[in-house]
GROMACS .gro file of N, CA and C in nm:
model
  462
    1UNK      N    1  -3.001   2.599  -0.578
    1UNK     CA    2  -2.991   2.456  -0.592
    1UNK      C    3  -2.843   2.418  -0.594
    2UNK      N    4  -2.808   2.313  -0.521
    2UNK     CA    5  -2.669   2.267  -0.516
    2UNK      C    6  -2.632   2.195  -0.645
    3UNK      N    7  -2.508   2.219  -0.687
    3UNK     CA    8  -2.459   2.147  -0.806
    3UNK      C    9  -2.409   2.011  -0.763
    4UNK      N   10  -2.426   1.908  -0.848
    4UNK     CA   11  -2.381   1.774  -0.811
    4UNK      C   12  -2.228   1.770  -0.802
    5UNK      N   13  -2.179   1.684  -0.712
    5UNK     CA   14  -2.035   1.669  -0.696
    5UNK      C   15  -1.978   1.589  -0.811
    6UNK      N   16  -1.863   1.631  -0.858
    6UNK     CA   17  -1.791   1.558  -0.961
    6UNK      C   18  -1.672   1.490  -0.895
    7UNK      N   19  -1.680   1.360  -0.872
    7UNK     CA   20  -1.574   1.286  -0.804
    7UNK      C   21  -1.474   1.239  -0.908
    8UNK      N   22  -1.345   1.269  -0.887
    8UNK     CA   23  -1.244   1.231  -0.986
    8UNK      C   24  -1.229   1.080  -0.996
    9UNK      N   25  -1.197   1.032  -1.116
    9UNK     CA   26  -1.170   0.890  -1.138
    9UNK      C   27  -1.037   0.858  -1.070
   10UNK      N   28  -1.025   0.739  -1.012
   10UNK     CA   29  -0.904   0.705  -0.937
   10UNK      C   30  -0.829   0.589  -1.003
   11UNK      N   31  -0.812   0.595  -1.137
   11UNK     CA   32  -0.727   0.498  -1.206
   11UNK      C   33  -0.581   0.537  -1.186
   12UNK      N   34  -0.554   0.666  -1.178
   12UNK     CA   35  -0.422   0.720  -1.153
   12UNK      C   36  -0.432   0.808  -1.029
   13UNK      N   37  -0.319   0.855  -0.981
   13UNK     CA   38  -0.321   0.945  -0.866
   13UNK      C   39  -0.391   1.074  -0.903
   14UNK      N   40  -0.474   1.127  -0.813
   14UNK     CA   41  -0.537   1.256  -0.841
   14UNK      C   42  -0.431   1.365  -0.851
   15UNK      N   43  -0.457   1.463  -0.936
   15UNK     CA   44  -0.363   1.576  -0.945
   15UNK      C   45  -0.384   1.668  -0.825
   16UNK      N   46  -0.297   1.766  -0.810
   16UNK     CA   47  -0.301   1.852  -0.691
   16UNK      C   48  -0.433   1.928  -0.679
   17UNK      N   49  -0.491   1.969  -0.792
   17UNK     CA   50  -0.619   2.040  -0.786
   17UNK      C   51  -0.729   1.949  -0.733
   18UNK      N   52  -0.728   1.820  -0.776
   18UNK     CA   53  -0.828   1.724  -0.726
   18UNK      C   54  -0.812   1.702  -0.577
   19UNK      N   55  -0.687   1.690  -0.530
   19UNK     CA   56  -0.663   1.668  -0.387
   19UNK      C   57  -0.712   1.789  -0.307
   20UNK      N   58  -0.689   1.909  -0.358
   20UNK     CA   59  -0.736   2.030  -0.290
   20UNK      C   60  -0.890   2.030  -0.285
   21UNK      N   61  -0.955   1.994  -0.397
   21UNK     CA   62  -1.100   1.991  -0.399
   21UNK      C   63  -1.156   1.886  -0.302
   22UNK      N   64  -1.095   1.768  -0.301
   22UNK     CA   65  -1.139   1.662  -0.209
   22UNK      C   66  -1.121   1.708  -0.064
   23UNK      N   67  -1.011   1.777  -0.035
   23UNK     CA   68  -0.987   1.830   0.099
   23UNK      C   69  -1.094   1.930   0.139
   24UNK      N   70  -1.133   2.015   0.045
   24UNK     CA   71  -1.240   2.112   0.074
   24UNK      C   72  -1.372   2.041   0.105
   25UNK      N   73  -1.405   1.937   0.023
   25UNK     CA   74  -1.528   1.862   0.048
   25UNK      C   75  -1.526   1.796   0.186
   26UNK      N   76  -1.411   1.740   0.222
   26UNK     CA   77  -1.399   1.678   0.355
   26UNK      C   78  -1.422   1.781   0.464
   27UNK      N   79  -1.358   1.896   0.450
   27UNK     CA   80  -1.374   2.004   0.548
   27UNK      C   81  -1.520   2.047   0.559
   28UNK      N   82  -1.585   2.069   0.443
   28UNK     CA   83  -1.725   2.111   0.442
   28UNK      C   84  -1.816   2.006   0.504
   29UNK      N   85  -1.782   1.880   0.488
   29UNK     CA   86  -1.864   1.771   0.543
   29UNK      C   87  -1.832   1.744   0.690
   30UNK      N   88  -1.730   1.812   0.743
   30UNK     CA   89  -1.692   1.791   0.882
   30UNK      C   90  -1.614   1.662   0.904
   31UNK      N   91  -1.555   1.609   0.798
   31UNK     CA   92  -1.477   1.486   0.808
   31UNK      C   93  -1.329   1.519   0.816
   32UNK      N   94  -1.253   1.431   0.881
   32UNK     CA   95  -1.110   1.459   0.897
   32UNK      C   96  -1.022   1.382   0.800
   33UNK      N   97  -1.071   1.272   0.742
   33UNK     CA   98  -0.985   1.197   0.651
   33UNK      C   99  -1.067   1.113   0.555
   34UNK      N  100  -1.000   1.071   0.449
   34UNK     CA  101  -1.060   0.987   0.345
   34UNK      C  102  -0.950   0.900   0.288
   35UNK      N  103  -0.980   0.772   0.268
   35UNK     CA  104  -0.883   0.683   0.203
   35UNK      C  105  -0.947   0.627   0.078
   36UNK      N  106  -0.876   0.641  -0.034
   36UNK     CA  107  -0.922   0.589  -0.162
   36UNK      C  108  -0.833   0.473  -0.201
   37UNK      N  109  -0.890   0.372  -0.265
   37UNK     CA  110  -0.809   0.263  -0.320
   37UNK      C  111  -0.872   0.219  -0.450
   38UNK      N  112  -0.790   0.154  -0.535
   38UNK     CA  113  -0.843   0.105  -0.662
   38UNK      C  114  -0.802  -0.040  -0.682
   39UNK      N  115  -0.844  -0.099  -0.792
   39UNK     CA  116  -0.820  -0.240  -0.820
   39UNK      C  117  -0.672  -0.271  -0.839
   40UNK      N  118  -0.590  -0.172  -0.873
   40UNK     CA  119  -0.447  -0.195  -0.892
   40UNK      C  120  -0.370  -0.190  -0.760
   41UNK      N  121  -0.439  -0.168  -0.650
   41UNK     CA  122  -0.373  -0.167  -0.519
   41UNK      C  123  -0.321  -0.031  -0.477
   42UNK      N  124  -0.350   0.074  -0.554
   42UNK     CA  125  -0.308   0.208  -0.516
   42UNK      C  126  -0.396   0.257  -0.402
   43UNK      N  127  -0.332   0.321  -0.304
   43UNK     CA  128  -0.406   0.381  -0.194
   43UNK      C  129  -0.364   0.525  -0.177
   44UNK      N  130  -0.463   0.610  -0.146
   44UNK     CA  131  -0.435   0.750  -0.119
   44UNK      C  132  -0.514   0.789   0.004
   45UNK      N  133  -0.446   0.841   0.104
   45UNK     CA  134  -0.512   0.887   0.226
   45UNK      C  135  -0.497   1.037   0.233
   46UNK      N  136  -0.610   1.106   0.247
   46UNK     CA  137  -0.611   1.252   0.260
   46UNK      C  138  -0.664   1.285   0.398
   47UNK      N  139  -0.587   1.363   0.474
   47UNK     CA  140  -0.626   1.404   0.608
   47UNK      C  141  -0.629   1.555   0.612
   48UNK      N  142  -0.737   1.611   0.667
   48UNK     CA  143  -0.750   1.756   0.676
   48UNK      C  144  -0.764   1.796   0.823
   49UNK      N  145  -0.746   1.922   0.850
   49UNK     CA  146  -0.761   1.973   0.985
   49UNK      C  147  -0.627   1.982   1.055
   50UNK      N  148  -0.635   1.997   1.187
   50UNK     CA  149  -0.514   2.009   1.268
   50UNK      C  150  -0.437   1.879   1.266
   51UNK      N  151  -0.308   1.886   1.238
   51UNK     CA  152  -0.225   1.766   1.246
   51UNK      C  153  -0.174   1.753   1.388
   52UNK      N  154  -0.166   1.631   1.437
   52UNK     CA  155  -0.115   1.606   1.571
   52UNK      C  156   0.034   1.580   1.558
   53UNK      N  157   0.115   1.683   1.579
   53UNK     CA  158   0.259   1.673   1.558
   53UNK      C  159   0.325   1.578   1.655
   54UNK      N  160   0.256   1.538   1.763
   54UNK     CA  161   0.318   1.448   1.860
   54UNK      C  162   0.292   1.302   1.828
   55UNK      N  163   0.220   1.271   1.720
   55UNK     CA  164   0.192   1.133   1.684
   55UNK      C  165   0.310   1.075   1.606
   56UNK      N  166   0.379   0.974   1.662
   56UNK     CA  167   0.494   0.918   1.591
   56UNK      C  168   0.453   0.825   1.479
   57UNK      N  169   0.542   0.805   1.381
   57UNK     CA  170   0.517   0.713   1.271
   57UNK      C  171   0.555   0.571   1.313
   58UNK      N  172   0.560   0.476   1.214
   58UNK     CA  173   0.592   0.336   1.243
   58UNK      C  174   0.725   0.318   1.313
   59UNK      N  175   0.822   0.404   1.281
   59UNK     CA  176   0.957   0.389   1.336
   59UNK      C  177   0.974   0.468   1.466
   60UNK      N  178   0.868   0.534   1.513
   60UNK     CA  179   0.877   0.610   1.636
   60UNK      C  180   0.921   0.753   1.617
   61UNK      N  181   0.934   0.800   1.492
   61UNK     CA  182   0.974   0.937   1.464
   61UNK      C  183   0.850   1.023   1.443
   62UNK      N  184   0.859   1.148   1.482
   62UNK     CA  185   0.750   1.241   1.457
   62UNK      C  186   0.761   1.291   1.314
   63UNK      N  187   0.660   1.263   1.230
   63UNK     CA  188   0.671   1.302   1.090
   63UNK      C  189   0.658   1.452   1.071
   64UNK      N  190   0.731   1.504   0.974
   64UNK     CA  191   0.720   1.645   0.938
   64UNK      C  192   0.604   1.660   0.840
   65UNK      N  193   0.554   1.783   0.819
   65UNK     CA  194   0.449   1.802   0.719
   65UNK      C  195   0.492   1.754   0.581
   66UNK      N  196   0.620   1.769   0.546
   66UNK     CA  197   0.669   1.723   0.416
   66UNK      C  198   0.656   1.571   0.405
   67UNK      N  199   0.685   1.499   0.514
   67UNK     CA  200   0.674   1.352   0.512
   67UNK      C  201   0.529   1.311   0.487
   68UNK      N  202   0.433   1.382   0.546
   68UNK     CA  203   0.292   1.349   0.524
   68UNK      C  204   0.253   1.376   0.379
   69UNK      N  205   0.305   1.482   0.318
   69UNK     CA  206   0.278   1.512   0.180
   69UNK      C  207   0.334   1.401   0.091
   70UNK      N  208   0.457   1.355   0.119
   70UNK     CA  209   0.517   1.249   0.040
   70UNK      C  210   0.435   1.121   0.047
   71UNK      N  211   0.380   1.088   0.167
   71UNK     CA  212   0.297   0.969   0.180
   71UNK      C  213   0.172   0.981   0.095
   72UNK      N  214   0.115   1.103   0.086
   72UNK     CA  215  -0.005   1.121   0.006
   72UNK      C  216   0.026   1.113  -0.143
   73UNK      N  217   0.142   1.163  -0.184
   73UNK     CA  218   0.178   1.164  -0.325
   73UNK      C  219   0.220   1.025  -0.372
   74UNK      N  220   0.285   0.948  -0.286
   74UNK     CA  221   0.333   0.815  -0.321
   74UNK      C  222   0.265   0.712  -0.231
   75UNK      N  223   0.142   0.673  -0.262
   75UNK     CA  224   0.070   0.580  -0.175
   75UNK      C  225   0.134   0.441  -0.178
   76UNK      N  226   0.115   0.368  -0.069
   76UNK     CA  227   0.168   0.233  -0.059
   76UNK      C  228   0.103   0.142  -0.162
   77UNK      N  229   0.179   0.039  -0.202
   77UNK     CA  230   0.133  -0.057  -0.303
   77UNK      C  231   0.110  -0.191  -0.236
   78UNK      N  232  -0.004  -0.250  -0.261
   78UNK     CA  233  -0.033  -0.383  -0.210
   78UNK      C  234   0.021  -0.487  -0.307
   79UNK      N  235   0.093  -0.586  -0.253
   79UNK     CA  236   0.142  -0.698  -0.332
   79UNK      C  237   0.046  -0.814  -0.303
   80UNK      N  238  -0.019  -0.864  -0.409
   80UNK     CA  239  -0.124  -0.964  -0.391
   80UNK      C  240  -0.083  -1.099  -0.447
   81UNK      N  241  -0.152  -1.202  -0.399
   81UNK     CA  242  -0.124  -1.339  -0.441
   81UNK      C  243  -0.181  -1.366  -0.580
   82UNK      N  244  -0.097  -1.421  -0.672
   82UNK     CA  245  -0.146  -1.451  -0.806
   82UNK      C  246  -0.225  -1.582  -0.811
   83UNK      N  247  -0.216  -1.662  -0.705
   83UNK     CA  248  -0.285  -1.792  -0.694
   83UNK      C  249  -0.321  -1.812  -0.548
   84UNK      N  250  -0.371  -1.929  -0.515
   84UNK     CA  251  -0.394  -1.965  -0.376
   84UNK      C  252  -0.283  -2.062  -0.335
   85UNK      N  253  -0.260  -2.076  -0.206
   85UNK     CA  254  -0.160  -2.170  -0.157
   85UNK      C  255  -0.110  -2.128  -0.021
   86UNK      N  256  -0.010  -2.200   0.028
   86UNK     CA  257   0.051  -2.167   0.157
   86UNK      C  258   0.166  -2.070   0.135
   87UNK      N  259   0.170  -1.965   0.216
   87UNK     CA  260   0.268  -1.858   0.202
   87UNK      C  261   0.405  -1.905   0.251
   88UNK      N  262   0.506  -1.879   0.170
   88UNK     CA  263   0.645  -1.903   0.208
   88UNK      C  264   0.716  -1.769   0.206
   89UNK      N  265   0.746  -1.713   0.323
   89UNK     CA  266   0.822  -1.588   0.331
   89UNK      C  267   0.971  -1.613   0.326
   90UNK      N  268   1.012  -1.739   0.345
   90UNK     CA  269   1.153  -1.777   0.341
   90UNK      C  270   1.179  -1.868   0.223
   91UNK      N  271   1.295  -1.853   0.162
   91UNK     CA  272   1.336  -1.938   0.052
   91UNK      C  273   1.352  -2.080   0.106
   92UNK      N  274   1.282  -2.180   0.049
   92UNK     CA  275   1.290  -2.315   0.102
   92UNK      C  276   1.430  -2.378   0.090
   93UNK      N  277   1.514  -2.328  -0.001
   93UNK     CA  278   1.648  -2.383  -0.019
   93UNK      C  279   1.750  -2.321   0.078
   94UNK      N  280   1.737  -2.190   0.103
   94UNK     CA  281   1.837  -2.120   0.186
   94UNK      C  282   1.785  -2.083   0.324
   95UNK      N  283   1.654  -2.093   0.346
   95UNK     CA  284   1.587  -2.055   0.471
   95UNK      C  285   1.604  -1.905   0.502
   96UNK      N  286   1.640  -1.824   0.401
   96UNK     CA  287   1.650  -1.679   0.418
   96UNK      C  288   1.520  -1.614   0.373
   97UNK      N  289   1.482  -1.510   0.446
   97UNK     CA  290   1.360  -1.437   0.412
   97UNK      C  291   1.377  -1.368   0.277
   98UNK      N  292   1.275  -1.379   0.191
   98UNK     CA  293   1.281  -1.316   0.058
   98UNK      C  294   1.292  -1.165   0.068
   99UNK      N  295   1.205  -1.104   0.148
   99UNK     CA  296   1.200  -0.958   0.158
   99UNK      C  297   1.170  -0.919   0.302
  100UNK      N  298   1.274  -0.906   0.385
  100UNK     CA  299   1.251  -0.869   0.524
  100UNK      C  300   1.188  -0.730   0.537
  101UNK      N  301   1.120  -0.707   0.646
  101UNK     CA  302   1.060  -0.577   0.674
  101UNK      C  303   1.168  -0.470   0.667
  102UNK      N  304   1.142  -0.363   0.592
  102UNK     CA  305   1.237  -0.253   0.576
  102UNK      C  306   1.333  -0.270   0.460
  103UNK      N  307   1.331  -0.386   0.396
  103UNK     CA  308   1.424  -0.408   0.284
  103UNK      C  309   1.372  -0.341   0.157
  104UNK      N  310   1.465  -0.307   0.068
  104UNK     CA  311   1.429  -0.250  -0.062
  104UNK      C  312   1.422  -0.362  -0.164
  105UNK      N  313   1.320  -0.358  -0.248
  105UNK     CA  314   1.304  -0.457  -0.355
  105UNK      C  315   1.285  -0.384  -0.487
  106UNK      N  316   1.320  -0.455  -0.594
  106UNK     CA  317   1.303  -0.399  -0.729
  106UNK      C  318   1.185  -0.468  -0.796
  107UNK      N  319   1.125  -0.401  -0.892
  107UNK     CA  320   1.015  -0.459  -0.969
  107UNK      C  321   1.060  -0.593  -1.024
  108UNK      N  322   0.978  -0.696  -1.004
  108UNK     CA  323   1.008  -0.830  -1.053
  108UNK      C  324   1.080  -0.918  -0.953
  109UNK      N  325   1.132  -0.861  -0.843
  109UNK     CA  326   1.197  -0.943  -0.740
  109UNK      C  327   1.094  -1.031  -0.670
  110UNK      N  328   1.133  -1.153  -0.636
  110UNK     CA  329   1.046  -1.241  -0.557
  110UNK      C  330   1.044  -1.188  -0.414
  111UNK      N  331   0.925  -1.160  -0.362
  111UNK     CA  332   0.911  -1.111  -0.224
  111UNK      C  333   0.859  -1.221  -0.132
  112UNK      N  334   0.806  -1.328  -0.190
  112UNK     CA  335   0.763  -1.447  -0.118
  112UNK      C  336   0.722  -1.550  -0.222
  113UNK      N  337   0.674  -1.664  -0.176
  113UNK     CA  338   0.628  -1.769  -0.267
  113UNK      C  339   0.500  -1.830  -0.213
  114UNK      N  340   0.427  -1.894  -0.302
  114UNK     CA  341   0.311  -1.973  -0.263
  114UNK      C  342   0.343  -2.118  -0.292
  115UNK      N  343   0.311  -2.205  -0.198
  115UNK     CA  344   0.331  -2.348  -0.219
  115UNK      C  345   0.195  -2.413  -0.237
  116UNK      N  346   0.183  -2.484  -0.349
  116UNK     CA  347   0.059  -2.553  -0.384
  116UNK      C  348   0.099  -2.699  -0.407
  117UNK      N  349   0.091  -2.779  -0.302
  117UNK     CA  350   0.139  -2.917  -0.311
  117UNK      C  351   0.290  -2.915  -0.333
  118UNK      N  352   0.336  -2.976  -0.443
  118UNK     CA  353   0.478  -2.979  -0.475
  118UNK      C  354   0.523  -2.855  -0.553
  119UNK      N  355   0.429  -2.778  -0.602
  119UNK     CA  356   0.457  -2.661  -0.685
  119UNK      C  357   0.479  -2.537  -0.598
  120UNK      N  358   0.580  -2.458  -0.632
  120UNK     CA  359   0.598  -2.328  -0.567
  120UNK      C  360   0.592  -2.220  -0.675
  121UNK      N  361   0.520  -2.113  -0.644
  121UNK     CA  362   0.497  -2.003  -0.738
  121UNK      C  363   0.548  -1.875  -0.674
  122UNK      N  364   0.636  -1.799  -0.743
  122UNK     CA  365   0.686  -1.675  -0.683
  122UNK      C  366   0.579  -1.565  -0.682
  123UNK      N  367   0.586  -1.483  -0.580
  123UNK     CA  368   0.507  -1.360  -0.573
  123UNK      C  369   0.609  -1.248  -0.590
  124UNK      N  370   0.591  -1.167  -0.693
  124UNK     CA  371   0.691  -1.066  -0.726
  124UNK      C  372   0.642  -0.924  -0.697
  125UNK      N  373   0.737  -0.836  -0.674
  125UNK     CA  374   0.707  -0.695  -0.651
  125UNK      C  375   0.663  -0.631  -0.783
  126UNK      N  376   0.551  -0.558  -0.784
  126UNK     CA  377   0.506  -0.494  -0.907
  126UNK      C  378   0.589  -0.371  -0.944
  127UNK      N  379   0.659  -0.314  -0.846
  127UNK     CA  380   0.746  -0.199  -0.872
  127UNK      C  381   0.848  -0.186  -0.760
  128UNK      N  382   0.945  -0.099  -0.778
  128UNK     CA  383   1.049  -0.077  -0.676
  128UNK      C  384   0.984  -0.021  -0.550
  129UNK      N  385   1.033  -0.065  -0.435
  129UNK     CA  386   0.979  -0.013  -0.311
  129UNK      C  387   1.048  -0.069  -0.189
  130UNK      N  388   1.002  -0.024  -0.072
  130UNK     CA  389   1.050  -0.071   0.057
  130UNK      C  390   0.937  -0.147   0.125
  131UNK      N  391   0.967  -0.263   0.179
  131UNK     CA  392   0.866  -0.346   0.247
  131UNK      C  393   0.831  -0.276   0.378
  132UNK      N  394   0.701  -0.240   0.395
  132UNK     CA  395   0.659  -0.167   0.516
  132UNK      C  396   0.563  -0.247   0.603
  133UNK      N  397   0.501  -0.354   0.549
  133UNK     CA  398   0.405  -0.428   0.630
  133UNK      C  399   0.380  -0.566   0.568
  134UNK      N  400   0.366  -0.667   0.655
  134UNK     CA  401   0.330  -0.801   0.612
  134UNK      C  402   0.187  -0.829   0.655
  135UNK      N  403   0.110  -0.893   0.567
  135UNK     CA  404  -0.026  -0.931   0.600
  135UNK      C  405  -0.040  -1.081   0.624
  136UNK      N  406   0.065  -1.157   0.597
  136UNK     CA  407   0.058  -1.301   0.614
  136UNK      C  408   0.183  -1.354   0.680
  137UNK      N  409   0.169  -1.466   0.750
  137UNK     CA  410   0.281  -1.531   0.817
  137UNK      C  411   0.320  -1.657   0.742
  138UNK      N  412   0.439  -1.705   0.767
  138UNK     CA  413   0.491  -1.827   0.707
  138UNK      C  414   0.390  -1.941   0.727
  139UNK      N  415   0.352  -2.005   0.616
  139UNK     CA  416   0.262  -2.120   0.621
  139UNK      C  417   0.114  -2.086   0.614
  140UNK      N  418   0.077  -1.958   0.624
  140UNK     CA  419  -0.065  -1.919   0.616
  140UNK      C  420  -0.124  -1.963   0.483
  141UNK      N  421  -0.250  -2.006   0.485
  141UNK     CA  422  -0.323  -2.036   0.362
  141UNK      C  423  -0.370  -1.903   0.303
  142UNK      N  424  -0.329  -1.877   0.180
  142UNK     CA  425  -0.355  -1.749   0.113
  142UNK      C  426  -0.451  -1.774  -0.003
  143UNK      N  427  -0.546  -1.684  -0.020
  143UNK     CA  428  -0.639  -1.696  -0.132
  143UNK      C  429  -0.595  -1.608  -0.249
  144UNK      N  430  -0.650  -1.637  -0.365
  144UNK     CA  431  -0.620  -1.558  -0.486
  144UNK      C  432  -0.654  -1.412  -0.461
  145UNK      N  433  -0.561  -1.322  -0.493
  145UNK     CA  434  -0.584  -1.178  -0.481
  145UNK      C  435  -0.565  -1.121  -0.343
  146UNK      N  436  -0.537  -1.206  -0.245
  146UNK     CA  437  -0.517  -1.158  -0.108
  146UNK      C  438  -0.388  -1.079  -0.098
  147UNK      N  439  -0.390  -0.969  -0.023
  147UNK     CA  440  -0.270  -0.889  -0.004
  147UNK      C  441  -0.173  -0.963   0.087
  148UNK      N  442  -0.049  -0.976   0.040
  148UNK     CA  443   0.056  -1.046   0.112
  148UNK      C  444   0.140  -0.947   0.194
  149UNK      N  445   0.178  -0.837   0.128
  149UNK     CA  446   0.259  -0.735   0.193
  149UNK      C  447   0.236  -0.601   0.126
  150UNK      N  448   0.286  -0.497   0.191
  150UNK     CA  449   0.271  -0.362   0.138
  150UNK      C  450   0.409  -0.301   0.115
  151UNK      N  451   0.424  -0.236   0.000
  151UNK     CA  452   0.548  -0.165  -0.035
  151UNK      C  453   0.524  -0.015  -0.036
  152UNK      N  454   0.623   0.059   0.010
  152UNK     CA  455   0.621   0.204  -0.009
  152UNK      C  456   0.711   0.231  -0.128
  153UNK      N  457   0.659   0.294  -0.233
  153UNK     CA  458   0.739   0.315  -0.356
  153UNK      C  459   0.866   0.395  -0.330
  154UNK      N  460   0.969   0.361  -0.406
  154UNK     CA  461   1.096   0.436  -0.397
  154UNK      C  462   1.095   0.550  -0.495
   0.00000   0.00000   0.00000
């Protein structure tokens, strides 16, 4: 009789033993990857099997095995809207972008704003990181909890 699977809780990053066990389960099931996410915006992608060394990353570079390990250990963080409103990626006073793609931000820095009528509300970075992806454009109507951008932790 098969023993039931014990799936680790994903409030924090799984430890190395959990990642190894999940990788074994993926292999046994004939699957090549799994992505986990939680309510805090943490994401972990585990890929097993042959790596395609010729697949370039976002910047066009071929990642090394160490780079893939670092991505798994430090998953990207989703920055979400604390309210609803129209997205402002540029400071309305200076017309400069709050957090351009590739820029480094510190926890608490404004990465964009939401405009609700005359009111503007900052959207801040939850932790230090590098801006790797935008999910919204200037002026887009954003809902509560919607992901605005993604940070790669520093």
